[in-house]
Coordinates of C-alpha atoms in Angstrom, one line a residue:
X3 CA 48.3 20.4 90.6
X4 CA 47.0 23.2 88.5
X5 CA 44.4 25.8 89.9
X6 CA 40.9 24.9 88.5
X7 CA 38.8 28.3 87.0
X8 CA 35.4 28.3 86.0
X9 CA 35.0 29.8 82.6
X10 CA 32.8 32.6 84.6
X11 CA 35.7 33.0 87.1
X12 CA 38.3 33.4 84.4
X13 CA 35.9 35.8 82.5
X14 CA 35.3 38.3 85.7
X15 CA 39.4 37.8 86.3
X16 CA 40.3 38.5 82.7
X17 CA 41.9 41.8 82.8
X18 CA 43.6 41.1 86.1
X19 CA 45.3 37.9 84.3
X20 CA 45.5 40.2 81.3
X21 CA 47.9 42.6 83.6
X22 CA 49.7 39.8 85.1
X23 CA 50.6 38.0 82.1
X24 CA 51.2 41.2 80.0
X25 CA 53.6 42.0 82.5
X26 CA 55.4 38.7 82.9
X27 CA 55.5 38.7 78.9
X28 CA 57.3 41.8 79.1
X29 CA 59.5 40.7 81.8
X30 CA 60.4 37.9 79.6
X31 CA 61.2 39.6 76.9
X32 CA 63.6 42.0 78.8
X33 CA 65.4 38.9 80.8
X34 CA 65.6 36.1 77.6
X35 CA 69.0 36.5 77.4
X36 CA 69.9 36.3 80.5
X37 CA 67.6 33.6 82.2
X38 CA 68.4 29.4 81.4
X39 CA 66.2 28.0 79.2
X40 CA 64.3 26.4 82.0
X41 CA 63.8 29.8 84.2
X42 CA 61.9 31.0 81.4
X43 CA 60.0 27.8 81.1
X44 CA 59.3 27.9 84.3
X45 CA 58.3 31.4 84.8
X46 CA 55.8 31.6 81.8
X47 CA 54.0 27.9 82.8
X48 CA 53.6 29.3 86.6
X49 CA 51.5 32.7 85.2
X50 CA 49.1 30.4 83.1
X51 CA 45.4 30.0 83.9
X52 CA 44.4 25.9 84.5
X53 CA 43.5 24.5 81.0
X54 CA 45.6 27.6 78.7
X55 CA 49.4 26.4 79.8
X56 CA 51.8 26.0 77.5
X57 CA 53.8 23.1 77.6
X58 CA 57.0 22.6 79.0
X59 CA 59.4 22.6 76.0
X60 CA 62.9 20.8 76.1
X61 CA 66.0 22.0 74.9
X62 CA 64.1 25.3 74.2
X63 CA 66.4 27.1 71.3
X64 CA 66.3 30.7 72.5
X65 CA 67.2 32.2 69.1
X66 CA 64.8 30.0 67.6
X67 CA 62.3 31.5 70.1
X68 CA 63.1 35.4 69.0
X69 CA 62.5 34.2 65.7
X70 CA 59.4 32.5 66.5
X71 CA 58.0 35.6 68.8
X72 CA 58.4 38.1 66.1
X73 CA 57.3 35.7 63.4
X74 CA 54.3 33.9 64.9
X75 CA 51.5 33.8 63.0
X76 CA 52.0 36.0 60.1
X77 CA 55.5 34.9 58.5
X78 CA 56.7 31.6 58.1
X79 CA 59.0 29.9 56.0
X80 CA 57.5 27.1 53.5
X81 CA 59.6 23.8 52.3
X82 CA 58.0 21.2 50.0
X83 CA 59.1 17.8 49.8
X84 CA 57.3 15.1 47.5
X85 CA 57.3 11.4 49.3
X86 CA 56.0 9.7 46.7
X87 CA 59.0 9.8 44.6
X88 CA 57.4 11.5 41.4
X89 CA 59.4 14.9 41.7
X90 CA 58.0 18.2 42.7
X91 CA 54.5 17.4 45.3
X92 CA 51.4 17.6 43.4
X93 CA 53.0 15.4 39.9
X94 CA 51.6 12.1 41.2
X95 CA 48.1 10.8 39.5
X96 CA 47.1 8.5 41.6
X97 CA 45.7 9.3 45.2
X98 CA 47.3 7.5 48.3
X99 CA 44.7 5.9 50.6
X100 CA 45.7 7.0 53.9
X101 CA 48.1 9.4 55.3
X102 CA 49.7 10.1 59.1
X103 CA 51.9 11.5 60.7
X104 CA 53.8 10.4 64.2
X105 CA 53.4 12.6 67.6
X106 CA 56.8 13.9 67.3
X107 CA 56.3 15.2 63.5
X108 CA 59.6 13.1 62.6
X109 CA 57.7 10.1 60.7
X110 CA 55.3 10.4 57.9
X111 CA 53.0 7.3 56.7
X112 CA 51.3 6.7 53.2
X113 CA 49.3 4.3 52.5
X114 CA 48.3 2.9 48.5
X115 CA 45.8 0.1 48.3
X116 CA 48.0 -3.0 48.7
X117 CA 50.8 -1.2 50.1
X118 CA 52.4 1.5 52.8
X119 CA 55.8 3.2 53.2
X120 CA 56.7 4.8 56.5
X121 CA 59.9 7.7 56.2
X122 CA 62.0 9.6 58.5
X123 CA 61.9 13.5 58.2
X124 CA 63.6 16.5 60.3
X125 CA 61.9 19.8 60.2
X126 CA 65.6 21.4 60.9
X127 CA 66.9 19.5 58.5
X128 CA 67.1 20.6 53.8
X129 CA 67.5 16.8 53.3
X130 CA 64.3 15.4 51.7
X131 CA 62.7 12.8 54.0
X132 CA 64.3 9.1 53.6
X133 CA 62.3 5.7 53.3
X134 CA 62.8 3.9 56.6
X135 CA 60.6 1.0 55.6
X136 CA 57.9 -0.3 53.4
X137 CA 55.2 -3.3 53.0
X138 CA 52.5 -4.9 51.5
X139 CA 49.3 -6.5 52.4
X140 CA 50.5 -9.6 51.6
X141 CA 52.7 -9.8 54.9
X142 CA 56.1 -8.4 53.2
X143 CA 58.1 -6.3 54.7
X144 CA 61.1 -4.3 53.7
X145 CA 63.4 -1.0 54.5
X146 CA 63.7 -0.1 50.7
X147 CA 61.8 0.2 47.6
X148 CA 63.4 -2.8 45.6
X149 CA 60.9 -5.9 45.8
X150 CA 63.6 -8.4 46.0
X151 CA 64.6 -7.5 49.5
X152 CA 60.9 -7.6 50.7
X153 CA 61.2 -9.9 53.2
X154 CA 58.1 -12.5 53.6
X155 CA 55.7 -13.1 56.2
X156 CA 54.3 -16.5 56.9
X157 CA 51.2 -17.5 56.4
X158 CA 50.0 -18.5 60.1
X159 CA 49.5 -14.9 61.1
X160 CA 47.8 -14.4 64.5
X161 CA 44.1 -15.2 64.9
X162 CA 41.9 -14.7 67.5
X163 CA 40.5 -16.3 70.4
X164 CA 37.6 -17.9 70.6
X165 CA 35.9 -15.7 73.3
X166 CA 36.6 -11.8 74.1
X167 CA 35.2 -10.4 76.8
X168 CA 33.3 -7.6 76.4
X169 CA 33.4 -4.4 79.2
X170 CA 30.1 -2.4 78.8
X171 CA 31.0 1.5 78.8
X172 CA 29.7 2.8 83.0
X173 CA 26.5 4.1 80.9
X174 CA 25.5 1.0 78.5
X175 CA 22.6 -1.0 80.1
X176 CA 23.2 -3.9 78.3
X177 CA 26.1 -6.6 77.8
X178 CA 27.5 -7.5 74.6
X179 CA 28.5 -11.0 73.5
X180 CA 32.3 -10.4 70.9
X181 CA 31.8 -12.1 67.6
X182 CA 34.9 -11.1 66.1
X183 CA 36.6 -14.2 65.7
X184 CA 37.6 -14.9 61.9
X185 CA 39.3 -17.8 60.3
X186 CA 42.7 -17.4 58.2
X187 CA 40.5 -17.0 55.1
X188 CA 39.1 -13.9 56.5
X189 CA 43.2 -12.1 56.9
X190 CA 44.0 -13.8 53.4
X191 CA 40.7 -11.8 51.7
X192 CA 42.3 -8.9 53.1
X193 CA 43.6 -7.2 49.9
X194 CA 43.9 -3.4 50.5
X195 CA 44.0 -0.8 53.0
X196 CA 41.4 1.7 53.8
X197 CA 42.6 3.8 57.0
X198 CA 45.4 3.8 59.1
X199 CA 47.3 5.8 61.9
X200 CA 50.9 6.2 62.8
X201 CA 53.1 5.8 66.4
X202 CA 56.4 6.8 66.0
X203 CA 57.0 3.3 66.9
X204 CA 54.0 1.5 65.0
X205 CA 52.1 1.9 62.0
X206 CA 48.7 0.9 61.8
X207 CA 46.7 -0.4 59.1
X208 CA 43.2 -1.4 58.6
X209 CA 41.6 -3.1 55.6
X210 CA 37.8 -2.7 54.0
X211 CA 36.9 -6.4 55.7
X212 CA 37.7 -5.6 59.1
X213 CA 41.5 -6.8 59.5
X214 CA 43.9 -4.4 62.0
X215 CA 47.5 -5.1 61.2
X216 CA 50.1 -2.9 63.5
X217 CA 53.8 -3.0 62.1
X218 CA 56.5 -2.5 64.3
X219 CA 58.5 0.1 62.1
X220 CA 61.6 -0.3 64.4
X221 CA 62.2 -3.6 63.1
X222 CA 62.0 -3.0 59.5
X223 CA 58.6 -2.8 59.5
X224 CA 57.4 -6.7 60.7
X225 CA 54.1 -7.2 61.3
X226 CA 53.5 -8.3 64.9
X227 CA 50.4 -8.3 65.6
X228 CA 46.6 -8.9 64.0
X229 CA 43.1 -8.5 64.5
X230 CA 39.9 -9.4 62.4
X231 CA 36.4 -7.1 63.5
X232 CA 33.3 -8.7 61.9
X233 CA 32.7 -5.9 60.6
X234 CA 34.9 -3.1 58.5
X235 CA 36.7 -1.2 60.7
X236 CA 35.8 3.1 60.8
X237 CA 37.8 4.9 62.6
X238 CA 41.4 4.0 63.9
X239 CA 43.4 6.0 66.5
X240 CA 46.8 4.9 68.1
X241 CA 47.7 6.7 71.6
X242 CA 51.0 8.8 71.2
X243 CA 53.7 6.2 72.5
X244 CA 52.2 3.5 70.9
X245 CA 51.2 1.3 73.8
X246 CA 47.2 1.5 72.7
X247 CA 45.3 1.0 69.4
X248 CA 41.5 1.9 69.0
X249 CA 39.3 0.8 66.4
X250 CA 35.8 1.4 66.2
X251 CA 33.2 -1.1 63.8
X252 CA 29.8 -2.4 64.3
X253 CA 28.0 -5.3 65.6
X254 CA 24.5 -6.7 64.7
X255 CA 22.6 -7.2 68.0
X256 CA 19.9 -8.9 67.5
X257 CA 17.8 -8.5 70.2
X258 CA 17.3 -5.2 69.7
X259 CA 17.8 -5.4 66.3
X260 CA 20.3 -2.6 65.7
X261 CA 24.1 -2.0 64.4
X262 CA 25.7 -1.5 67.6
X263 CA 29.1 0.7 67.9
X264 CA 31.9 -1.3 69.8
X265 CA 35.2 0.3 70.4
X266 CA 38.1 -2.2 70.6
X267 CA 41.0 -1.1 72.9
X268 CA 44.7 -3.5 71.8
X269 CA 47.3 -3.0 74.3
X270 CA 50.8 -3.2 72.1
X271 CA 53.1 -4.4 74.9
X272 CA 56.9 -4.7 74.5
X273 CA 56.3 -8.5 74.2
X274 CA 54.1 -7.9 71.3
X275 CA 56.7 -5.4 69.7
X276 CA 59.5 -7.6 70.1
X277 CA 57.7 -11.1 69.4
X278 CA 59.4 -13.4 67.6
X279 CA 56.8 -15.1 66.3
X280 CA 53.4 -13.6 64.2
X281 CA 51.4 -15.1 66.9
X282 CA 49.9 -12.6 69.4
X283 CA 49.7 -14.8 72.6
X284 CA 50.3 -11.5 74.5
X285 CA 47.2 -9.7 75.3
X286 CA 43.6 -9.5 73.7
X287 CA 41.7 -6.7 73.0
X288 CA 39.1 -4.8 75.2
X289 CA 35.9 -4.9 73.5
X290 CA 33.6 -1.6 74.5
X291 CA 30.2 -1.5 73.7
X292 CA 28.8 2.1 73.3
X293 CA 25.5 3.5 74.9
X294 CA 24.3 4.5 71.3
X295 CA 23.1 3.0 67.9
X296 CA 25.4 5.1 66.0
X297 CA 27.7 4.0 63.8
X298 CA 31.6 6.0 65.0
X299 CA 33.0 7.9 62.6
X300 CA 36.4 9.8 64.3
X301 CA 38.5 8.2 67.4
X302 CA 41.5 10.6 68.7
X303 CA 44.0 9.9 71.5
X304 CA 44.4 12.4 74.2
X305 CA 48.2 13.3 74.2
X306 CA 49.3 11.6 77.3
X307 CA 47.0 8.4 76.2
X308 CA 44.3 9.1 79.3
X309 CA 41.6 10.0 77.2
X310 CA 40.2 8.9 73.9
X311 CA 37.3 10.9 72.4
X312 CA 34.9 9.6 69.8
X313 CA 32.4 11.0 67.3
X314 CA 29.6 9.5 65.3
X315 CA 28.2 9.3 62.5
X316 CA 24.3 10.3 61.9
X317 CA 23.6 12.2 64.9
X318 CA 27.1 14.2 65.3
X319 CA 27.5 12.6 69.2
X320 CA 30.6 12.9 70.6
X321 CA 32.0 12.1 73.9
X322 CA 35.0 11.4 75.8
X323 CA 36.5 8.2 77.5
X324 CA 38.5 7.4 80.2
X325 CA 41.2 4.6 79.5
X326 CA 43.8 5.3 81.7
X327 CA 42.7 1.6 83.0
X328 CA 42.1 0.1 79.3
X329 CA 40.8 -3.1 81.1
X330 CA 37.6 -0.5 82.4
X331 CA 37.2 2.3 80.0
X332 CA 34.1 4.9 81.0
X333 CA 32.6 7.6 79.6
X334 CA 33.0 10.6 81.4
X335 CA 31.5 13.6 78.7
X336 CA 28.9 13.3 76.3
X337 CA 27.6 15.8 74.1
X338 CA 26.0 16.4 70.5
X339 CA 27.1 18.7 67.4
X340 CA 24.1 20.4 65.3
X341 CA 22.9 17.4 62.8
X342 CA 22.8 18.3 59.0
X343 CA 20.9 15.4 57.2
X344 CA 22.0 17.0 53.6
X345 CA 24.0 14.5 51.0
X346 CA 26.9 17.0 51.7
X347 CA 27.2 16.5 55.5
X348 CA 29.8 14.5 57.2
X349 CA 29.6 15.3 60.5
X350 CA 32.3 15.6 62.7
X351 CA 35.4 15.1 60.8
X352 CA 38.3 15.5 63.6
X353 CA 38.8 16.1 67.4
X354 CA 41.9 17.1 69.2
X355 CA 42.2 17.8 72.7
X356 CA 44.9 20.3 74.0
X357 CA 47.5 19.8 76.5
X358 CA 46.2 19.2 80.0
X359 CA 43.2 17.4 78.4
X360 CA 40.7 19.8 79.8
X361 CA 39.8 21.2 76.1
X362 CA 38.4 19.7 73.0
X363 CA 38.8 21.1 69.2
X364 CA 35.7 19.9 67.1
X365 CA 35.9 20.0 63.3
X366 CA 33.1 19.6 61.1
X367 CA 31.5 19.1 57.5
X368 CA 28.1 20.3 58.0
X369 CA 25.6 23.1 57.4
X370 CA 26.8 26.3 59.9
X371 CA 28.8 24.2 62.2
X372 CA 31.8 25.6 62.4
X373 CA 34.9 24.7 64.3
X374 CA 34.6 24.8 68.3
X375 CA 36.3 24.6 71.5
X376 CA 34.4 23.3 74.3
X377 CA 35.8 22.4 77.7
X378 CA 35.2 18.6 78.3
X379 CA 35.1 19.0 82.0
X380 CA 32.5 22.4 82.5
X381 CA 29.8 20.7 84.2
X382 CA 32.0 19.2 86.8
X383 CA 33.2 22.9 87.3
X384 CA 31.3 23.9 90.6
X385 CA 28.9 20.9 91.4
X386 CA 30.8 18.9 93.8
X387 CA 31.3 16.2 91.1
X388 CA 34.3 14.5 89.7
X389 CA 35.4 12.6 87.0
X390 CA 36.2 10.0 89.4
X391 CA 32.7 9.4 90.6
X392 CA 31.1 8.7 87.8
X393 CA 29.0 11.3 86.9
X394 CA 28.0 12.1 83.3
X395 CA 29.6 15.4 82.0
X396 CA 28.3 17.8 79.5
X397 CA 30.6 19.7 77.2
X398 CA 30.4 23.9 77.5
X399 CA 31.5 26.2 74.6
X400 CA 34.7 27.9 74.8
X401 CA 34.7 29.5 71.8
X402 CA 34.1 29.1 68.0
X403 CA 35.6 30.3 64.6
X404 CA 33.2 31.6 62.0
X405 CA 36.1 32.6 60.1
X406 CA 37.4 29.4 58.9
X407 CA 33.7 28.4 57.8
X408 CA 31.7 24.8 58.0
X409 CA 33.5 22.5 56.1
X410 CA 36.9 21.9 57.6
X411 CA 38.2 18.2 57.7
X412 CA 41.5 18.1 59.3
X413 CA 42.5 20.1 62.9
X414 CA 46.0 20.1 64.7
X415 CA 46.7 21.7 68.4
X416 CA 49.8 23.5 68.8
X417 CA 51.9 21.7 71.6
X418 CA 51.9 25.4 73.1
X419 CA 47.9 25.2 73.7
X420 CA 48.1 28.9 71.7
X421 CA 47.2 27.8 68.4
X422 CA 45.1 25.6 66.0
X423 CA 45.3 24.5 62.5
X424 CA 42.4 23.8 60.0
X425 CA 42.6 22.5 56.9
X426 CA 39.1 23.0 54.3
X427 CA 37.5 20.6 52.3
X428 CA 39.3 23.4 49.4
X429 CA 42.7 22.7 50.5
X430 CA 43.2 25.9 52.6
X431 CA 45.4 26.0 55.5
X432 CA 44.5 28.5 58.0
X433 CA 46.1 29.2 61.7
X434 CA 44.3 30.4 64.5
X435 CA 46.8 32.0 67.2
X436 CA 45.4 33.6 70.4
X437 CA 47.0 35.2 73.7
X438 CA 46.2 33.0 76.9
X439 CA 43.0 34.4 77.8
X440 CA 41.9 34.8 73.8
X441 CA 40.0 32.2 74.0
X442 CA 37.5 33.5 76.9
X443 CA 37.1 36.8 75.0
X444 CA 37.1 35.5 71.8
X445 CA 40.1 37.7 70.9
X446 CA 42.3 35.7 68.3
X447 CA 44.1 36.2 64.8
X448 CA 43.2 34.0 61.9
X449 CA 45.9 33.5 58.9
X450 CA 46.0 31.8 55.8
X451 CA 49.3 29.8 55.8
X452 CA 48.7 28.0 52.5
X453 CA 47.3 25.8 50.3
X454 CA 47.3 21.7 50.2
X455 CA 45.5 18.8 47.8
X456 CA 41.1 19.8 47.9
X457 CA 39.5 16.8 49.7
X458 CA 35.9 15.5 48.7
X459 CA 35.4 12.9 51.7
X460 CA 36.6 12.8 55.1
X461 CA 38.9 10.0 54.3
X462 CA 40.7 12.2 51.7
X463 CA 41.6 14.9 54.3
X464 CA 45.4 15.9 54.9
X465 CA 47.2 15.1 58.1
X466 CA 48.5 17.7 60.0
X467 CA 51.0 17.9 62.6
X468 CA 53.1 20.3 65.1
X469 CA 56.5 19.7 65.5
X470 CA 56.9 19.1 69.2
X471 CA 58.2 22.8 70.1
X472 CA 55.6 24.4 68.4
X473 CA 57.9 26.0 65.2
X474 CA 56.3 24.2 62.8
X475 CA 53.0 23.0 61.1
X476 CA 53.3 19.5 58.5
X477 CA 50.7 19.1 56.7
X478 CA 50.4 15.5 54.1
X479 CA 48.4 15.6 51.4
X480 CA 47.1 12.9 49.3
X481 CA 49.5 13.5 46.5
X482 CA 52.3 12.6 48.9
X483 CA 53.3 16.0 48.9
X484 CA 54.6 17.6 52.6
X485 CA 54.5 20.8 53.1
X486 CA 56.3 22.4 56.0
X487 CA 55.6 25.5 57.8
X488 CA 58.0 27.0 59.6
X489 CA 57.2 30.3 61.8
X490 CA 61.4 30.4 63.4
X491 CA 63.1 30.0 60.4
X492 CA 63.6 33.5 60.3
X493 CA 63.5 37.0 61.3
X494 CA 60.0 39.1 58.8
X495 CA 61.8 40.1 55.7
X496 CA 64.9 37.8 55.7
X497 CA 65.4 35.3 52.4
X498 CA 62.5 32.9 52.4
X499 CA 60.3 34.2 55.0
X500 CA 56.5 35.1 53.6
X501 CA 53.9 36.7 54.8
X502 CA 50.6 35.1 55.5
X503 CA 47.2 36.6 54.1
X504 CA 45.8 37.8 57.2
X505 CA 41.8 37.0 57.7
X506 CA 40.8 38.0 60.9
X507 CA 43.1 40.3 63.7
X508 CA 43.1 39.8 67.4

């Protein structure tokens, strides 16, 4: 297991580690030709502080990794594809709905009102990304664009049990009786899409009258499984390998007379995936009542599926939950972003945690609340207490970025913990790199990378993604227009390699 530091301890250590990993960067530098791709692995993950390791990168292409190191953050290469079929990005009229993109950057989702289209893409690849398979809210289903090879889905789609058992959160007082059960009329009334999220096995859809549809896009894009909230659903999140779906609505209760959160927790089992039948007799969902009368407005997966944070929607709460057991979720960190009550705020717009799950990246649209880092485990940090016994945690501040400002709606962690991505309500794209202990002294560079579709709302924000070694950044617009990023493509000054506007130096 990893050495846990204090933030203090790694503050008072900092120029020590600064030595050490200066010199083992060095050392690396010298010996990259003549070490295997995993000695190097090896040898930089072993130097890292607890919470700041990179992760351990497969097939690691060691020219692609000169490139990267002399390249990273100020040059990239940009490639622009269009997915919506209307030529160059940014020709389309009409908005999409939704966007996504999977964990391993090599599936892209958009969604229209009545309909969705998953396709294939390969960062190393100058082929255009290819349709892999389409559908409609109808139940139809298809791997190409021509409506007479839709294939059609029956009518007796799944429907719900009559009883859900609810599993109060460890710090809700109170029990919950589920009354999510809807008839057939309810899926039928279902006539568009409103958000969804992407697996690179699943795509996930919700609709405006609280009806969660998951697709299994390995099989042409079938629909295997459905649930109906009683209320709309507001914030969707699908763990990275697909086997969990969270969706957060609200429930009247009327004893206390309030709109209480639930979280929803659908285990997507192998059974499920490759049912023959649109009935899900397989599992039922987990319903989670929240200690809060706030309505959720942002769920996001941890990236090993453990954790699943959660932000809300008039007082900017956010906190983090344990579902490693989905049957017994439990909040283990909650915390609160400053509150702007202006017309213009949104609150918290995204979250993303960083590998090993100890940090937290915290987006917002409000007055001066701009984009954080706060480690989700510092009160456990010297107290005796553990996640494991129950004990409430309280966020602490990492560090913050002032330069990208307070109205960012989209955030994506590098897969090498070094780097973040923002995207602005304006469309720009910046990219925050740092060394390993940059984020202690609040030493990091900030770059612009580019520019993508302005968004007015939260559900009009791009999706961004890493590719899973770290070369890349996608971002999706709502044009349907992908933009690729990519920091190895070549050496600064070779054919096609630009420089980014640099903002802030390390």
């Amino acid at each position: 297991m990893a050495e846990h530091f204090t933030l203090i301890e790694l503050f008072t250590q900092k120029y020590k580690e600064a030595r050490k990993v200066s010199a083992i960067e060095d050392d690396l530098a010298k010996d990259l030709q003549v070490l295997t791709t995993q000695d190097v692995i090896q040898k930089r993950n072993n130097s890292l502080p607890y919470g700041l390791e990179s992760v351990a990168l497969e097939q690691l292409d060691e020219e692609a990794e000169k490139r990267f190191n002399a390249c990273f953050p100020k040059y990239r290469k940009r490639i622009q594809w269009s997915l919506s079929g209307k030529g160059i990005a940014g020709i389309r009229s009409k908005f999409y709905t939704a966007m996504a993109l999977s964990p391993s950057a090599k599936r892209a989702l958009l969604v229209e009102d009545k309909k969705w289209s998953v396709y294939e893409l390969d960062e190393e690849s100058n082929e255009p990304p290819q349709l892999i398979c389409t559908g409609k809210v109808t139940g139809e289903y298809s791997t190409g664009r021509d409506p007479i090879t839709m294939r059609k889905a029956p009518l007796n789609w799944p429907q719900e049990s009559d009883q859900t058992d609810v599993v109060p959160l460890a710090t809700s007082p109170t029990s919950h009786s589920d009354t999510a059960t809807k008839s057939n009329e309810a899926i039928a009334s279902a006539t568009e899409y409103s958000i969804a999220a992407l697996a690179d096995n699943i795509a996930v859809l919700a609709s405006p009258n609280g009806v969660l549809t998951v697709h299994n896009i390995q099989r042409e894009g079938r629909p295997v499984y459905r649930y109906v909230a009683p209320s709309a659903i507001r914030a969707l999140a699908v763990s990275p390998n697909g086997s969990c779906v969270a969706c957060g609505y609200t429930v009247y209760d009327s004893v206390s007379d309030i709109e209480e959160p639930i979280i929803s927790l659908h285990r997507i089992t192998p059974d499920v995936l490759n049912s023959r039948s649109y009935y899900n007799t397989f599992a039922e969902p987990t319903i989670a009542a929240l200690p809060i009368a706030d309505p959720i407005n942002t769920l996001t997966f941890s990236n090993d599926g453990a954790f699943l944070a959660c932000s809300t929607i008039m007082q900017s709460r956010f906190m983090v939950i344990n579902v490693s057991n989905a049957d017994e979720p439990r909040v283990i960190m909650t915390s609160v972003r400053k509150i702007d009550n202006s017309n213009e705020s949104e609150g918290i717009t995204s979250m993303r945690f960083f590998p090993g799950n100890r940090l937290l990246a915290i987006t917002c649209r409000a007055y001066d609340a701009i984009p954080i880092i706060v480690d989700v485990m510092g009160s456990f940090v010297g107290s005796g207490a553990t996640e494991d016994s129950g004990t409430i945690a309280n966020s602490t501040l990492v560090t913050q970025f002032p330069e990208v400002g307070s109205s960012v709606y989209s955030a994506a962690v590098s897969p090498r913990g070094n780097a973040i991505a923002f995207a602005t309500n304006s469309g720009q794209v910046y990219v925050v790199s740092y060394s390993r202990l940059g984020l202690v002294d609040n030493s990091y560079t900030v770059v612009q990378v580019g520019k993508t579709v302005n968004a007015n709302k939260i559900t009009e924000a791009p999706a961004m993604r890493w590719s899973p070694k770290g070369y890349t950044l996608l971002v999706l617009d709502r044009r349907g227009g992908l933009n690729l990023y990519n920091f190895a493509a070549g050496m600064p000054g070779s054919n096609g390699t630009e420089e980014c506007r640099v903002i802030q130096r390390a």
